[in-house]
Tab-separated table of C-alpha atoms in Angstrom:
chain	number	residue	atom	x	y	z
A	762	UNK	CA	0.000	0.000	0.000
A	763	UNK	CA	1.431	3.476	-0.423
A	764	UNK	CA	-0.348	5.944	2.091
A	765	UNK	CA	-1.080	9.506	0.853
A	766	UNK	CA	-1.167	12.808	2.955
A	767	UNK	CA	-4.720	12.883	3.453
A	768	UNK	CA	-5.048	9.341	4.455
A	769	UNK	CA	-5.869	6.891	1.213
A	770	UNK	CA	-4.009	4.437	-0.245
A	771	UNK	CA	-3.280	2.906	-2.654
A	772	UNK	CA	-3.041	-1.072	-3.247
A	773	UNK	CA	-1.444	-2.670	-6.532
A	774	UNK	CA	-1.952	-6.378	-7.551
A	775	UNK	CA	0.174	-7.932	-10.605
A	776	UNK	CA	-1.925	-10.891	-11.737
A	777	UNK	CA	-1.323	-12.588	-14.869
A	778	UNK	CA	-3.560	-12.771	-17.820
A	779	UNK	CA	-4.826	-16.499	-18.289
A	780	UNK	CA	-6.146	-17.088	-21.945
A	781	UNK	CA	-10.039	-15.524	-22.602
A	782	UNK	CA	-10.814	-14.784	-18.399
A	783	UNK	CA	-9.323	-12.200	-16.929
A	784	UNK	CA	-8.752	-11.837	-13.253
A	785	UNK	CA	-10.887	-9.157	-11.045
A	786	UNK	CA	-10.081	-7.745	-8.151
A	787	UNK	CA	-12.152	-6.675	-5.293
A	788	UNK	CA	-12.171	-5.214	-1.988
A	789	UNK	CA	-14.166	-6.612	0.809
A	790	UNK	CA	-14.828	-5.177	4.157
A	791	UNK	CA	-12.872	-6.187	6.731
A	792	UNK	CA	-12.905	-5.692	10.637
A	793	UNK	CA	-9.276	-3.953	11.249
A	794	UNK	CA	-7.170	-4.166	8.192
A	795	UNK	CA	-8.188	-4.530	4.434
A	796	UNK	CA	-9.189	-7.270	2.067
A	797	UNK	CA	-9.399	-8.167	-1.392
A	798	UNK	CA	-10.770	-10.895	-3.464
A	799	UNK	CA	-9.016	-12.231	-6.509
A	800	UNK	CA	-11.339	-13.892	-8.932
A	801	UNK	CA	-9.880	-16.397	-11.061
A	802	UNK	CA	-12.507	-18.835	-12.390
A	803	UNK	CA	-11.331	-21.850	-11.340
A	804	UNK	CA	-9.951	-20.731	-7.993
A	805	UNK	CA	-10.480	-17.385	-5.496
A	806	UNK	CA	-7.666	-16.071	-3.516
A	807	UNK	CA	-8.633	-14.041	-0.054
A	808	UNK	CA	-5.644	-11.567	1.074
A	809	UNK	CA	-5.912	-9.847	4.012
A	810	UNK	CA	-3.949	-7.111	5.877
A	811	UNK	CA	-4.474	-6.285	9.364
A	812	UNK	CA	-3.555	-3.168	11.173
A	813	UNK	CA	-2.668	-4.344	14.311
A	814	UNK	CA	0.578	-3.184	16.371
A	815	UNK	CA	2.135	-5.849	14.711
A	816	UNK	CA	0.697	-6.091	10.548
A	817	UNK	CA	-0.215	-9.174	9.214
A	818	UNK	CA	-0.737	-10.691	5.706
A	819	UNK	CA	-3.065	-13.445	4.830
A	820	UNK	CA	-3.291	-15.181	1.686
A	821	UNK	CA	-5.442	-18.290	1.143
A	822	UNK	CA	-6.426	-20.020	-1.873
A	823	UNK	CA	-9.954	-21.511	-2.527
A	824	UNK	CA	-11.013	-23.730	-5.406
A	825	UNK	CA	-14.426	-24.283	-4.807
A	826	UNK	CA	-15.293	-24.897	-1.017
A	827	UNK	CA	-12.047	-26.483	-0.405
A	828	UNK	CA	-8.950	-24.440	0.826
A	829	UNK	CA	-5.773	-25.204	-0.930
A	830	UNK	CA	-3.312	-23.301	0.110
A	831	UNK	CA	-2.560	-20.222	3.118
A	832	UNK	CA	0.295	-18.285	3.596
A	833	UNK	CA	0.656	-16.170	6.595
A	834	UNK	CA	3.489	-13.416	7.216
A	835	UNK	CA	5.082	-12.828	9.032
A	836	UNK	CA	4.832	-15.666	11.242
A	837	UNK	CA	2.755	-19.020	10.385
A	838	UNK	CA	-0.508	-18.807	11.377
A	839	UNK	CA	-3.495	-21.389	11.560
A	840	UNK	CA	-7.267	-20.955	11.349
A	841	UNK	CA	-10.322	-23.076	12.042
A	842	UNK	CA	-12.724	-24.834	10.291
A	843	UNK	CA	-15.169	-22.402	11.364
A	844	UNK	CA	-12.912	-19.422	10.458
A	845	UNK	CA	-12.335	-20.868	6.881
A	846	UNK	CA	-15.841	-21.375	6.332
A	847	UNK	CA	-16.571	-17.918	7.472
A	848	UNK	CA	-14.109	-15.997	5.127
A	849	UNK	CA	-15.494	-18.405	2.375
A	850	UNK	CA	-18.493	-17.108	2.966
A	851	UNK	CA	-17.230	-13.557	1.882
A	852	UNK	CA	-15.508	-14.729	-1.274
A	853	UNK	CA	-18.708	-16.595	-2.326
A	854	UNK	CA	-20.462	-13.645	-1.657
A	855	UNK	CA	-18.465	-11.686	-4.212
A	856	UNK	CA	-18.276	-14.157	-6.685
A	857	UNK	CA	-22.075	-14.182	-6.782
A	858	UNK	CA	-22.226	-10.720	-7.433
A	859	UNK	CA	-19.844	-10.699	-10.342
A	860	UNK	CA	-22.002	-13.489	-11.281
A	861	UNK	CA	-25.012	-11.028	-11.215
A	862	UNK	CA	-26.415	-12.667	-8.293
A	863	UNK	CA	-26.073	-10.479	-5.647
């Protein structure tokens, strides 16, 4: 992110192009930090940064309902199955509205 004087920022993303379906990026409301959804078709990725004392990025892959990957910085991190399903939640709920449905 690269803060401004008045207070916004601003976030880049490089994302490759994959044949005919581009990727979209989103942002998503999120409790004390920021988050984005990356829609890829076949697979959504979550990132989220906190701004606690101490930041914190969160990256986790979903294909479908299933989780395939996270990746926590700076220090490993592990989340429940009722924590997974809950941030699922959110990136269903924005691929439904790219989808019109929502």
């Amino acid at each position: 992110a690269v803060p401004f004087k008045d207070g916004d920022e601003v976030f880049s993303f490089l994302v490759p192009e994959k044949g005919e379906k581009s990727l979209q990026v989103r942002e998503i409301k999120a409790g004390d930090g920021r988050a984005f959804v990356i829609d890829g078709g076949m697979h959504q990725d979550l990132v989220m940064i906190s701004d606690h004392k101490q930041p914190e990025w969160v990256w986790i892959r979903f294909s479908g309902d299933q989780v395939d990957e996270v990746i926590t910085l700076p220090q490993k991190r592990s989340f429940s199955e009722d924590e997974l399903r809950i941030l699922y939640a959110k990136v269903r709920q924005v691929e439904e509205s790219n989808n019109g449905g929502g």
